[in-house]
Amino acid sequence: MATSRNTGTGAPGVRRRGTELERAILDATLEQLGSVGWTGLTMEGVAARARTGKAAVYRRWPSKADLVADALRSGLPTPEEPPDCGSLREDLIQLCERLRAAMYSSSGCALRAVIDECDRTEAERFVEIIVGRVVEPGKRMIGEVVRRGIARGEVRADATGDLVVDVVPALMMYRHKVTGAPLERSDVVGIVDQVMVPLLRPRTG
Amino acid sequence: MATSRNTGTGAPGVRRRGTELERAILDATLEQLGSVGWTGLTMEGVAARARTGKAAVYRRWPSKADLVADALRSGLPTPEEPPDCGSLREDLIQLCERLRAAMYSSSGCALRAVIDECDRTEAERFVEIIVGRVVEPGKRMIGEVVRRGIARGEVRADATGDLVVDVVPALMMYRHKVTGAPLERSDVVGIVDQVMVPLLRPRTG
């Protein structure tokens, strides 16, 4: 990825390496999304913001949608291990708080704003980013927390249906849409205490 | 609502009463939605289909969105009593099957298609129709089934949190969006058996 052919900024004669330039372009894209939105964003505008030529942008990203998709992905958390606090309730609350943070991160908000502004065909691509980078990893982590809970005896052994791990993302998206307001920590605690813990715990003991 | 000033169809000299003409206009609107969609629908096209003059349409519905909103509402089920089959599981399955039927009725499908086609500001109005005529009544009926279950001892007494009744609509919408395919009865049975029954039943017995 390193190349000395990139035009750069900063000290005269210093050219930015490939990855630095790409980072600058992606950051400029996120900045443009925030300031002029999907409709106002142009490859030229991004290039100017990144202090590079538009050829450097087009070389890597053939279209606006490709560029915006990569920029949005770059701002989302990378998959990680689920929290391990020693109790089902605490693990679930911490995990849901991570999902909530991703939803309302600048990438999360930019993603939703872009989906609102662009047409439906383009939007599908961005919805896939949410599903692939936030929802699916979230569900895997919930599954891991549930399995640990089963091993500890905090979760009933038959809590392994597919739909069980869907409940958290389904409720978070639903509450966000229905209330029209950002989710609060109290929403997360409600989801865990009113739904997930009763759903998962063993029947006696 | 009855008036003899409406132009009509059928036998010469016979004018349709107000409610009949309105019904004809609403049906014509649903037909036009199905054939030419939101974008192609015009007040003139609807009037022609209903074999009336466009004044008769504009008199009652000042805008396309008003007309389409009423037409879509007219095709949705009216609120009713929840099923009472004598068991929590059967009541829930029957109730969810009603919600599923509404989602995939011609009005339900037309609603989703319109929401896809129109711009987001207009779409909010139609989303409100779904919430007001399908989701909210569905939640009230779920609440009633839960209360009956508590009275019968099939449901734990503390299953009264707001979020408990949100689980069904949240999961149905989520599964519909994520699979991209219409929900089947097996999806409903899964929601009831994997999630709602374990969530609601008492801890012992």
mmCIF file of C-alpha atoms in Angstrom:
data_model
loop_
_atom_site.group_PDB
_atom_site.id
_atom_site.type_symbol
_atom_site.label_atom_id
_atom_site.label_comp_id
_atom_site.label_asym_id
_atom_site.label_seq_id
_atom_site.Cartn_x
_atom_site.Cartn_y
_atom_site.Cartn_z
ATOM 1 C CA MET A 1 0.000 0.000 0.000
ATOM 2 C CA ALA A 2 2.985 2.318 0.483
ATOM 3 C CA THR A 3 3.764 4.498 -2.448
ATOM 4 C CA SER A 4 5.779 7.599 -2.955
ATOM 5 C CA ARG A 5 3.541 8.763 -5.723
ATOM 6 C CA ASN A 6 0.921 10.300 -3.477
ATOM 7 C CA THR A 7 0.743 14.047 -3.350
ATOM 8 C CA GLY A 8 0.820 15.200 0.218
ATOM 9 C CA THR A 9 0.512 18.018 2.632
ATOM 10 C CA GLY A 10 2.837 19.308 5.308
ATOM 11 C CA ALA A 11 6.509 19.864 4.688
ATOM 12 C CA PRO A 12 7.463 20.548 1.067
ATOM 13 C CA GLY A 13 8.907 17.500 -0.608
ATOM 14 C CA VAL A 14 7.323 15.157 1.935
ATOM 15 C CA ARG A 15 4.815 12.814 0.357
ATOM 16 C CA ARG A 16 2.356 10.920 2.546
ATOM 17 C CA ARG A 17 2.484 7.149 2.488
ATOM 18 C CA GLY A 18 -0.422 5.252 1.052
ATOM 19 C CA THR A 19 -2.102 4.393 4.341
ATOM 20 C CA GLU A 20 -1.679 7.905 5.760
ATOM 21 C CA LEU A 21 -3.180 9.422 2.672
ATOM 22 C CA GLU A 22 -6.044 6.956 2.726
ATOM 23 C CA ARG A 23 -6.683 7.781 6.375
ATOM 24 C CA ALA A 24 -6.691 11.488 5.512
ATOM 25 C CA ILE A 25 -9.165 10.888 2.699
ATOM 26 C CA LEU A 26 -11.468 8.786 4.887
ATOM 27 C CA ASP A 27 -11.368 11.378 7.669
ATOM 28 C CA ALA A 28 -12.099 14.110 5.137
ATOM 29 C CA THR A 29 -15.064 12.069 3.934
ATOM 30 C CA LEU A 30 -16.492 11.761 7.449
ATOM 31 C CA GLU A 31 -15.970 15.496 7.923
ATOM 32 C CA GLN A 32 -17.749 16.269 4.665
ATOM 33 C CA LEU A 33 -20.614 13.932 5.584
ATOM 34 C CA GLY A 34 -21.043 15.859 8.778
ATOM 35 C CA SER A 35 -20.838 19.303 7.163
ATOM 36 C CA VAL A 36 -22.518 19.001 3.757
ATOM 37 C CA GLY A 37 -24.186 15.598 4.011
ATOM 38 C CA TRP A 38 -24.486 12.812 1.444
ATOM 39 C CA THR A 39 -26.077 15.026 -1.185
ATOM 40 C CA GLY A 40 -23.498 17.793 -0.910
ATOM 41 C CA LEU A 41 -20.493 15.502 -0.758
ATOM 42 C CA THR A 42 -18.309 15.377 -3.867
ATOM 43 C CA MET A 43 -15.070 13.562 -4.615
ATOM 44 C CA GLU A 44 -13.527 16.939 -5.413
ATOM 45 C CA GLY A 45 -14.653 18.367 -2.106
ATOM 46 C CA VAL A 46 -13.195 15.410 -0.233
ATOM 47 C CA ALA A 47 -9.925 15.658 -2.128
ATOM 48 C CA ALA A 48 -9.660 19.350 -1.323
ATOM 49 C CA ARG A 49 -10.381 18.707 2.340
ATOM 50 C CA ALA A 50 -7.724 15.988 2.397
ATOM 51 C CA ARG A 51 -5.348 18.329 0.551
ATOM 52 C CA THR A 52 -4.817 15.937 -2.258
ATOM 53 C CA GLY A 53 -5.771 15.644 -5.893
ATOM 54 C CA LYS A 54 -9.011 14.017 -6.906
ATOM 55 C CA ALA A 55 -7.072 11.402 -8.868
ATOM 56 C CA ALA A 56 -5.796 10.064 -5.554
ATOM 57 C CA VAL A 57 -9.384 9.627 -4.442
ATOM 58 C CA TYR A 58 -10.769 8.126 -7.662
ATOM 59 C CA ARG A 59 -7.847 5.728 -7.930
ATOM 60 C CA ARG A 60 -8.926 3.999 -4.768
ATOM 61 C CA TRP A 61 -12.683 4.596 -4.698
ATOM 62 C CA PRO A 62 -14.460 4.456 -8.073
ATOM 63 C CA SER A 63 -17.639 5.971 -6.715
ATOM 64 C CA LYS A 64 -19.034 8.189 -3.983
ATOM 65 C CA ALA A 65 -20.862 5.240 -2.452
ATOM 66 C CA ASP A 66 -17.655 3.187 -2.266
ATOM 67 C CA LEU A 67 -15.829 6.037 -0.577
ATOM 68 C CA VAL A 68 -18.594 6.770 1.907
ATOM 69 C CA ALA A 69 -19.015 3.070 2.719
ATOM 70 C CA ASP A 70 -15.327 2.729 3.564
ATOM 71 C CA ALA A 71 -15.309 5.949 5.568
ATOM 72 C CA LEU A 72 -18.291 4.827 7.624
ATOM 73 C CA ARG A 73 -16.807 1.390 8.196
ATOM 74 C CA SER A 74 -13.542 2.934 9.307
ATOM 75 C CA GLY A 75 -15.305 4.727 12.146
ATOM 76 C CA LEU A 76 -17.078 1.694 13.576
ATOM 77 C CA PRO A 77 -15.625 -0.436 16.356
ATOM 78 C CA THR A 78 -13.723 -3.546 15.283
ATOM 79 C CA PRO A 79 -15.061 -6.891 16.519
ATOM 80 C CA GLU A 80 -13.814 -7.810 19.964
ATOM 81 C CA GLU A 81 -14.320 -10.168 22.862
ATOM 82 C CA PRO A 82 -17.507 -9.752 24.852
ATOM 83 C CA PRO A 83 -17.298 -8.294 28.350
ATOM 84 C CA ASP A 84 -16.640 -10.771 31.160
ATOM 85 C CA CYS A 85 -17.787 -9.260 34.452
ATOM 86 C CA GLY A 86 -18.657 -12.546 36.092
ATOM 87 C CA SER A 87 -22.420 -12.094 36.074
ATOM 88 C CA LEU A 88 -24.975 -12.461 33.301
ATOM 89 C CA ARG A 89 -26.715 -9.194 34.109
ATOM 90 C CA GLU A 90 -23.499 -7.168 34.166
ATOM 91 C CA ASP A 91 -22.173 -8.818 30.998
ATOM 92 C CA LEU A 92 -25.423 -8.065 29.189
ATOM 93 C CA ILE A 93 -25.588 -4.459 30.366
ATOM 94 C CA GLN A 94 -21.999 -3.769 29.365
ATOM 95 C CA LEU A 95 -22.469 -5.441 26.014
ATOM 96 C CA CYS A 96 -25.643 -3.512 25.250
ATOM 97 C CA GLU A 97 -23.907 -0.303 26.280
ATOM 98 C CA ARG A 98 -21.218 -1.029 23.671
ATOM 99 C CA LEU A 99 -23.891 -1.547 21.012
ATOM 100 C CA ARG A 100 -25.573 1.659 22.090
ATOM 101 C CA ALA A 101 -22.262 3.521 21.876
ATOM 102 C CA ALA A 102 -21.726 2.237 18.327
ATOM 103 C CA MET A 103 -25.268 3.248 17.321
ATOM 104 C CA TYR A 104 -24.652 6.807 18.498
ATOM 105 C CA SER A 105 -21.003 7.154 17.609
ATOM 106 C CA SER A 106 -20.254 9.712 14.928
ATOM 107 C CA SER A 107 -20.075 6.832 12.434
ATOM 108 C CA GLY A 108 -23.354 5.406 13.678
ATOM 109 C CA CYS A 109 -25.118 8.755 13.405
ATOM 110 C CA ALA A 110 -23.496 9.490 10.022
ATOM 111 C CA LEU A 111 -24.658 6.051 8.818
ATOM 112 C CA ARG A 112 -28.237 6.735 9.771
ATOM 113 C CA ALA A 113 -28.128 10.236 8.279
ATOM 114 C CA VAL A 114 -26.726 8.887 5.012
ATOM 115 C CA ILE A 115 -29.356 6.163 4.886
ATOM 116 C CA ASP A 116 -32.001 8.835 5.326
ATOM 117 C CA GLU A 117 -30.616 11.046 2.589
ATOM 118 C CA CYS A 118 -29.708 8.617 -0.145
ATOM 119 C CA ASP A 119 -32.083 6.621 -2.291
ATOM 120 C CA ARG A 120 -33.205 3.171 -1.297
ATOM 121 C CA THR A 121 -30.909 1.192 -3.563
ATOM 122 C CA GLU A 122 -27.863 2.989 -2.239
ATOM 123 C CA ALA A 123 -29.245 2.719 1.294
ATOM 124 C CA GLU A 124 -29.276 -1.078 1.212
ATOM 125 C CA ARG A 125 -25.521 -1.070 0.939
ATOM 126 C CA PHE A 126 -25.173 1.097 4.021
ATOM 127 C CA VAL A 127 -27.693 -0.974 5.963
ATOM 128 C CA GLU A 128 -25.465 -3.968 5.235
ATOM 129 C CA ILE A 129 -22.609 -2.130 6.927
ATOM 130 C CA ILE A 130 -24.679 -1.731 10.077
ATOM 131 C CA VAL A 131 -25.690 -5.369 10.000
ATOM 132 C CA GLY A 132 -22.220 -6.668 9.239
ATOM 133 C CA ARG A 133 -20.217 -4.425 11.559
ATOM 134 C CA VAL A 134 -22.544 -3.788 14.468
ATOM 135 C CA VAL A 135 -25.516 -6.147 14.571
ATOM 136 C CA GLU A 136 -23.899 -9.468 13.641
ATOM 137 C CA PRO A 137 -20.872 -9.047 15.915
ATOM 138 C CA GLY A 138 -23.264 -7.909 18.648
ATOM 139 C CA LYS A 139 -25.287 -11.094 18.249
ATOM 140 C CA ARG A 140 -22.162 -13.252 18.348
ATOM 141 C CA MET A 141 -21.113 -11.585 21.561
ATOM 142 C CA ILE A 142 -24.576 -12.017 23.068
ATOM 143 C CA GLY A 143 -24.404 -15.707 22.153
ATOM 144 C CA GLU A 144 -21.050 -15.964 23.912
ATOM 145 C CA VAL A 145 -22.401 -14.278 27.055
ATOM 146 C CA VAL A 146 -25.374 -16.675 27.014
ATOM 147 C CA ARG A 147 -23.105 -19.720 26.667
ATOM 148 C CA ARG A 148 -20.949 -18.537 29.558
ATOM 149 C CA GLY A 149 -24.105 -18.041 31.596
ATOM 150 C CA ILE A 150 -25.218 -21.593 30.844
ATOM 151 C CA ALA A 151 -21.817 -22.856 31.985
ATOM 152 C CA ARG A 152 -22.159 -20.860 35.219
ATOM 153 C CA GLY A 153 -25.727 -22.068 35.803
ATOM 154 C CA GLU A 154 -27.129 -18.525 35.450
ATOM 155 C CA VAL A 155 -28.848 -19.360 32.158
ATOM 156 C CA ARG A 156 -31.149 -22.293 31.372
ATOM 157 C CA ALA A 157 -29.515 -24.925 29.196
ATOM 158 C CA ASP A 158 -32.145 -24.688 26.443
ATOM 159 C CA ALA A 159 -31.717 -20.952 25.827
ATOM 160 C CA THR A 160 -30.036 -21.682 22.515
ATOM 161 C CA GLY A 161 -32.699 -20.777 19.950
ATOM 162 C CA ASP A 162 -31.658 -18.381 17.163
ATOM 163 C CA LEU A 163 -34.267 -15.852 18.144
ATOM 164 C CA VAL A 164 -32.927 -15.406 21.681
ATOM 165 C CA VAL A 165 -29.924 -13.426 20.454
ATOM 166 C CA ASP A 166 -32.152 -11.402 18.096
ATOM 167 C CA VAL A 167 -34.113 -9.904 20.967
ATOM 168 C CA VAL A 168 -31.493 -7.305 21.918
ATOM 169 C CA PRO A 169 -30.857 -5.786 18.465
ATOM 170 C CA ALA A 170 -34.563 -6.042 17.646
ATOM 171 C CA LEU A 171 -35.586 -4.162 20.781
ATOM 172 C CA MET A 172 -32.851 -1.547 20.465
ATOM 173 C CA MET A 173 -33.765 -0.750 16.870
ATOM 174 C CA TYR A 174 -37.469 -0.812 17.667
ATOM 175 C CA ARG A 175 -37.225 1.491 20.682
ATOM 176 C CA HIS A 176 -34.995 3.872 18.714
ATOM 177 C CA LYS A 177 -37.506 4.049 15.858
ATOM 178 C CA VAL A 178 -40.599 4.249 18.002
ATOM 179 C CA THR A 179 -39.438 6.836 20.523
ATOM 180 C CA GLY A 180 -37.610 8.825 17.828
ATOM 181 C CA ALA A 181 -35.092 9.714 20.529
ATOM 182 C CA PRO A 182 -31.625 8.345 21.235
ATOM 183 C CA LEU A 183 -31.583 5.351 23.555
ATOM 184 C CA GLU A 184 -30.429 6.027 27.084
ATOM 185 C CA ARG A 185 -28.632 3.729 29.490
ATOM 186 C CA SER A 186 -31.966 3.303 31.268
ATOM 187 C CA ASP A 187 -33.393 1.803 28.054
ATOM 188 C CA VAL A 188 -30.558 -0.726 28.032
ATOM 189 C CA VAL A 189 -31.048 -1.608 31.705
ATOM 190 C CA GLY A 190 -34.774 -2.033 30.997
ATOM 191 C CA ILE A 191 -34.090 -4.398 28.106
ATOM 192 C CA VAL A 192 -31.798 -6.481 30.323
ATOM 193 C CA ASP A 193 -33.924 -6.498 33.485
ATOM 194 C CA GLN A 194 -37.427 -6.698 31.994
ATOM 195 C CA VAL A 195 -36.687 -9.015 29.102
ATOM 196 C CA MET A 196 -33.267 -10.692 28.826
ATOM 197 C CA VAL A 197 -32.771 -11.846 32.423
ATOM 198 C CA PRO A 198 -36.307 -13.291 32.807
ATOM 199 C CA LEU A 199 -35.980 -14.858 29.347
ATOM 200 C CA LEU A 200 -32.666 -16.553 30.121
ATOM 201 C CA ARG A 201 -32.670 -17.516 33.773
ATOM 202 C CA PRO A 202 -33.371 -21.077 34.890
ATOM 203 C CA ARG A 203 -36.795 -21.872 36.107
ATOM 204 C CA THR A 204 -35.886 -22.624 39.682
ATOM 205 C CA GLY A 205 -33.043 -21.450 41.868
ATOM 206 C CA MET B 1 -72.319 12.458 4.417
ATOM 207 C CA ALA B 2 -75.108 11.632 2.014
ATOM 208 C CA THR B 3 -75.466 14.002 -0.858
ATOM 209 C CA SER B 4 -77.234 13.902 -4.136
ATOM 210 C CA ARG B 5 -74.660 16.149 -5.740
ATOM 211 C CA ASN B 6 -72.126 13.393 -6.465
ATOM 212 C CA THR B 7 -71.719 12.383 -10.057
ATOM 213 C CA GLY B 8 -72.102 8.647 -10.357
ATOM 214 C CA THR B 9 -71.776 5.648 -12.516
ATOM 215 C CA GLY B 10 -74.196 2.930 -13.391
ATOM 216 C CA ALA B 11 -77.753 3.641 -14.429
ATOM 217 C CA PRO B 12 -78.346 7.090 -15.944
ATOM 218 C CA GLY B 13 -79.882 9.476 -13.468
ATOM 219 C CA VAL B 14 -78.686 7.416 -10.475
ATOM 220 C CA ARG B 15 -76.183 9.292 -8.336
ATOM 221 C CA ARG B 16 -74.065 7.456 -5.758
ATOM 222 C CA ARG B 17 -74.468 8.420 -2.136
ATOM 223 C CA GLY B 18 -71.550 10.056 -0.407
ATOM 224 C CA THR B 19 -70.223 6.986 1.360
ATOM 225 C CA GLU B 20 -70.528 4.783 -1.733
ATOM 226 C CA LEU B 21 -68.629 7.301 -3.799
ATOM 227 C CA GLU B 22 -65.972 7.629 -1.128
ATOM 228 C CA ARG B 23 -65.625 3.857 -1.016
ATOM 229 C CA ALA B 24 -65.257 3.804 -4.807
ATOM 230 C CA ILE B 25 -62.579 6.489 -4.663
ATOM 231 C CA LEU B 26 -60.645 4.707 -1.906
ATOM 232 C CA ASP B 27 -60.819 1.395 -3.769
ATOM 233 C CA ALA B 28 -59.659 3.132 -6.939
ATOM 234 C CA THR B 29 -56.761 4.572 -4.983
ATOM 235 C CA LEU B 30 -55.688 1.149 -3.723
ATOM 236 C CA GLU B 31 -55.972 -0.177 -7.266
ATOM 237 C CA GLN B 32 -53.845 2.662 -8.628
ATOM 238 C CA LEU B 33 -51.260 2.130 -5.887
ATOM 239 C CA GLY B 34 -50.988 -1.452 -6.974
ATOM 240 C CA SER B 35 -50.786 -0.717 -10.697
ATOM 241 C CA VAL B 36 -48.835 2.543 -11.027
ATOM 242 C CA GLY B 37 -47.468 3.004 -7.522
ATOM 243 C CA TRP B 38 -47.112 6.137 -5.415
ATOM 244 C CA THR B 39 -45.139 8.047 -8.028
ATOM 245 C CA GLY B 40 -47.524 7.286 -10.881
ATOM 246 C CA LEU B 41 -50.694 7.912 -8.904
ATOM 247 C CA THR B 42 -52.577 11.105 -9.718
ATOM 248 C CA MET B 43 -55.869 12.495 -8.431
ATOM 249 C CA GLU B 44 -57.101 12.563 -12.025
ATOM 250 C CA GLY B 45 -56.170 8.921 -12.519
ATOM 251 C CA VAL B 46 -57.993 7.949 -9.355
ATOM 252 C CA ALA B 47 -61.070 9.946 -10.355
ATOM 253 C CA ALA B 48 -61.133 8.301 -13.757
ATOM 254 C CA ARG B 49 -60.799 4.860 -12.205
ATOM 255 C CA ALA B 50 -63.629 5.643 -9.815
ATOM 256 C CA ARG B 51 -65.638 7.015 -12.734
ATOM 257 C CA THR B 52 -66.109 10.367 -11.122
ATOM 258 C CA GLY B 53 -64.848 13.886 -11.591
ATOM 259 C CA LYS B 54 -61.657 15.036 -9.968
ATOM 260 C CA ALA B 55 -63.570 17.701 -8.065
ATOM 261 C CA ALA B 56 -65.265 14.922 -6.116
ATOM 262 C CA VAL B 57 -61.812 13.684 -5.102
ATOM 263 C CA TYR B 58 -60.256 17.058 -4.275
ATOM 264 C CA ARG B 59 -63.320 18.105 -2.284
ATOM 265 C CA ARG B 60 -62.634 15.380 0.254
ATOM 266 C CA TRP B 61 -58.871 14.914 0.002
ATOM 267 C CA PRO B 62 -56.819 18.082 -0.511
ATOM 268 C CA SER B 63 -53.650 16.172 -1.347
ATOM 269 C CA LYS B 64 -52.354 12.893 -2.728
ATOM 270 C CA ALA B 65 -50.884 12.004 0.654
ATOM 271 C CA ASP B 66 -54.238 12.551 2.381
ATOM 272 C CA LEU B 67 -55.992 10.342 -0.139
ATOM 273 C CA VAL B 68 -53.414 7.566 -0.013
ATOM 274 C CA ALA B 69 -53.334 7.653 3.798
ATOM 275 C CA ASP B 70 -57.102 7.174 3.978
ATOM 276 C CA ALA B 71 -57.066 4.456 1.344
ATOM 277 C CA LEU B 72 -54.382 2.520 3.186
ATOM 278 C CA ARG B 73 -56.138 2.920 6.527
ATOM 279 C CA SER B 74 -59.375 1.688 4.986
ATOM 280 C CA GLY B 75 -57.742 -1.629 4.098
ATOM 281 C CA LEU B 76 -56.315 -2.375 7.528
ATOM 282 C CA PRO B 77 -58.168 -4.443 10.119
ATOM 283 C CA THR B 78 -60.174 -2.515 12.699
ATOM 284 C CA PRO B 79 -59.181 -2.956 16.332
ATOM 285 C CA GLU B 80 -60.805 -5.975 17.948
ATOM 286 C CA GLU B 81 -60.741 -8.224 20.992
ATOM 287 C CA PRO B 82 -57.723 -10.461 21.349
ATOM 288 C CA PRO B 83 -58.145 -14.205 20.800
ATOM 289 C CA ASP B 84 -59.234 -16.244 23.801
ATOM 290 C CA CYS B 85 -58.291 -19.864 23.235
ATOM 291 C CA GLY B 86 -57.789 -20.730 26.885
ATOM 292 C CA SER B 87 -54.009 -21.061 26.804
ATOM 293 C CA LEU B 88 -51.260 -18.479 26.708
ATOM 294 C CA ARG B 89 -49.378 -20.177 23.904
ATOM 295 C CA GLU B 90 -52.446 -20.524 21.669
ATOM 296 C CA ASP B 91 -53.587 -16.972 22.374
ATOM 297 C CA LEU B 92 -50.140 -15.619 21.503
ATOM 298 C CA ILE B 93 -49.822 -17.676 18.315
ATOM 299 C CA GLN B 94 -53.252 -16.632 17.077
ATOM 300 C CA LEU B 95 -52.602 -13.013 17.915
ATOM 301 C CA CYS B 96 -49.244 -12.973 16.151
ATOM 302 C CA GLU B 97 -50.838 -14.652 13.157
ATOM 303 C CA ARG B 98 -53.321 -11.766 12.983
ATOM 304 C CA LEU B 99 -50.465 -9.250 13.072
ATOM 305 C CA ARG B 100 -48.665 -11.200 10.385
ATOM 306 C CA ALA B 101 -51.806 -11.228 8.242
ATOM 307 C CA ALA B 102 -52.096 -7.445 8.571
ATOM 308 C CA MET B 103 -48.426 -6.970 7.675
ATOM 309 C CA TYR B 104 -48.888 -8.946 4.471
ATOM 310 C CA SER B 105 -52.414 -7.912 3.560
ATOM 311 C CA SER B 106 -52.735 -5.884 0.386
ATOM 312 C CA SER B 107 -52.882 -2.753 2.558
ATOM 313 C CA GLY B 108 -49.852 -3.847 4.540
ATOM 314 C CA CYS B 109 -47.825 -4.523 1.398
ATOM 315 C CA ALA B 110 -49.058 -1.319 -0.259
ATOM 316 C CA LEU B 111 -48.065 0.599 2.872
ATOM 317 C CA ARG B 112 -44.542 -0.735 2.794
ATOM 318 C CA ALA B 113 -44.248 -0.131 -0.968
ATOM 319 C CA VAL B 114 -45.447 3.445 -0.575
ATOM 320 C CA ILE B 115 -43.021 4.042 2.266
ATOM 321 C CA ASP B 116 -40.240 2.777 0.023
ATOM 322 C CA GLU B 117 -41.225 4.993 -2.892
ATOM 323 C CA CYS B 118 -42.052 8.292 -1.265
ATOM 324 C CA ASP B 119 -39.626 10.685 0.385
ATOM 325 C CA ARG B 120 -38.867 10.479 4.054
ATOM 326 C CA THR B 121 -41.059 13.330 5.215
ATOM 327 C CA GLU B 122 -44.089 11.818 3.513
ATOM 328 C CA ALA B 123 -43.046 8.380 4.733
ATOM 329 C CA GLU B 124 -43.281 9.390 8.389
ATOM 330 C CA ARG B 125 -46.994 9.915 7.983
ATOM 331 C CA PHE B 126 -47.458 6.444 6.583
ATOM 332 C CA VAL B 127 -45.283 4.888 9.254
ATOM 333 C CA GLU B 128 -47.643 6.484 11.775
ATOM 334 C CA ILE B 129 -50.494 4.593 10.146
ATOM 335 C CA ILE B 130 -48.714 1.297 10.696
ATOM 336 C CA VAL B 131 -47.944 2.208 14.276
ATOM 337 C CA GLY B 132 -51.423 3.519 15.038
ATOM 338 C CA ARG B 133 -53.461 0.857 13.269
ATOM 339 C CA VAL B 134 -51.371 -2.288 13.547
ATOM 340 C CA VAL B 135 -48.581 -2.009 16.111
ATOM 341 C CA GLU B 136 -50.331 -0.153 18.951
ATOM 342 C CA PRO B 137 -53.531 -2.231 18.813
ATOM 343 C CA GLY B 138 -51.327 -5.327 18.616
ATOM 344 C CA LYS B 139 -49.486 -4.285 21.771
ATOM 345 C CA ARG B 140 -52.768 -3.619 23.609
ATOM 346 C CA MET B 141 -53.981 -7.075 22.670
ATOM 347 C CA ILE B 142 -50.696 -8.669 23.766
ATOM 348 C CA GLY B 143 -51.045 -6.842 27.080
ATOM 349 C CA GLU B 144 -54.549 -8.258 27.457
ATOM 350 C CA VAL B 145 -53.374 -11.800 26.710
ATOM 351 C CA VAL B 146 -50.582 -11.379 29.286
ATOM 352 C CA ARG B 147 -53.023 -10.107 31.932
ATOM 353 C CA ARG B 148 -55.338 -13.054 31.305
ATOM 354 C CA GLY B 149 -52.349 -15.352 31.607
ATOM 355 C CA ILE B 150 -51.429 -13.830 34.949
ATOM 356 C CA ALA B 151 -54.999 -14.372 36.148
ATOM 357 C CA ARG B 152 -54.798 -18.024 35.026
ATOM 358 C CA GLY B 153 -51.411 -18.547 36.665
ATOM 359 C CA GLU B 154 -49.740 -19.179 33.285
ATOM 360 C CA VAL B 155 -47.788 -15.926 33.456
ATOM 361 C CA ARG B 156 -45.634 -14.597 36.307
ATOM 362 C CA ALA B 157 -47.243 -11.726 38.159
ATOM 363 C CA ASP B 158 -44.367 -9.302 37.497
ATOM 364 C CA ALA B 159 -44.488 -9.614 33.688
ATOM 365 C CA THR B 160 -45.917 -6.119 33.456
ATOM 366 C CA GLY B 161 -42.962 -4.045 32.198
ATOM 367 C CA ASP B 162 -43.581 -1.873 29.106
ATOM 368 C CA LEU B 163 -40.894 -3.651 27.146
ATOM 369 C CA VAL B 164 -42.511 -7.075 27.466
ATOM 370 C CA VAL B 165 -45.245 -6.175 24.980
ATOM 371 C CA ASP B 166 -42.693 -4.556 22.653
ATOM 372 C CA VAL B 167 -40.893 -7.843 22.084
ATOM 373 C CA VAL B 168 -43.397 -9.227 19.568
ATOM 374 C CA PRO B 169 -43.617 -6.234 17.204
ATOM 375 C CA ALA B 170 -39.875 -5.625 17.576
ATOM 376 C CA LEU B 171 -39.004 -9.202 16.618
ATOM 377 C CA MET B 172 -41.524 -9.358 13.767
ATOM 378 C CA MET B 173 -40.228 -6.141 12.207
ATOM 379 C CA TYR B 174 -36.627 -7.152 12.785
ATOM 380 C CA ARG B 175 -36.984 -10.621 11.273
ATOM 381 C CA HIS B 176 -38.854 -9.169 8.305
ATOM 382 C CA LYS B 177 -36.096 -6.628 7.653
ATOM 383 C CA VAL B 178 -33.199 -8.973 8.271
ATOM 384 C CA THR B 179 -34.403 -11.962 6.281
ATOM 385 C CA GLY B 180 -35.819 -9.715 3.537
ATOM 386 C CA ALA B 181 -38.515 -12.363 3.095
ATOM 387 C CA PRO B 182 -42.129 -12.470 4.285
ATOM 388 C CA LEU B 183 -42.566 -13.967 7.728
ATOM 389 C CA GLU B 184 -43.980 -17.465 7.835
ATOM 390 C CA ARG B 185 -46.155 -19.089 10.480
ATOM 391 C CA SER B 186 -43.038 -20.934 11.623
ATOM 392 C CA ASP B 187 -41.428 -17.566 12.412
ATOM 393 C CA VAL B 188 -44.410 -16.710 14.602
ATOM 394 C CA VAL B 189 -44.312 -20.057 16.394
ATOM 395 C CA GLY B 190 -40.581 -19.533 16.958
ATOM 396 C CA ILE B 191 -41.166 -16.115 18.489
ATOM 397 C CA VAL B 192 -43.794 -17.561 20.819
ATOM 398 C CA ASP B 193 -41.970 -20.767 21.811
ATOM 399 C CA GLN B 194 -38.358 -19.528 21.952
ATOM 400 C CA VAL B 195 -39.012 -16.107 23.431
ATOM 401 C CA MET B 196 -42.487 -15.188 24.671
ATOM 402 C CA VAL B 197 -43.398 -18.335 26.616
ATOM 403 C CA PRO B 198 -40.024 -18.589 28.426
ATOM 404 C CA LEU B 199 -40.148 -14.833 29.062
ATOM 405 C CA LEU B 200 -43.618 -14.924 30.579
ATOM 406 C CA ARG B 201 -44.024 -18.224 32.399
ATOM 407 C CA PRO B 202 -43.663 -18.451 36.170
ATOM 408 C CA ARG B 203 -40.383 -19.666 37.536
ATOM 409 C CA THR B 204 -41.854 -22.753 39.090
ATOM 410 C CA GLY B 205 -44.689 -25.015 38.066
#
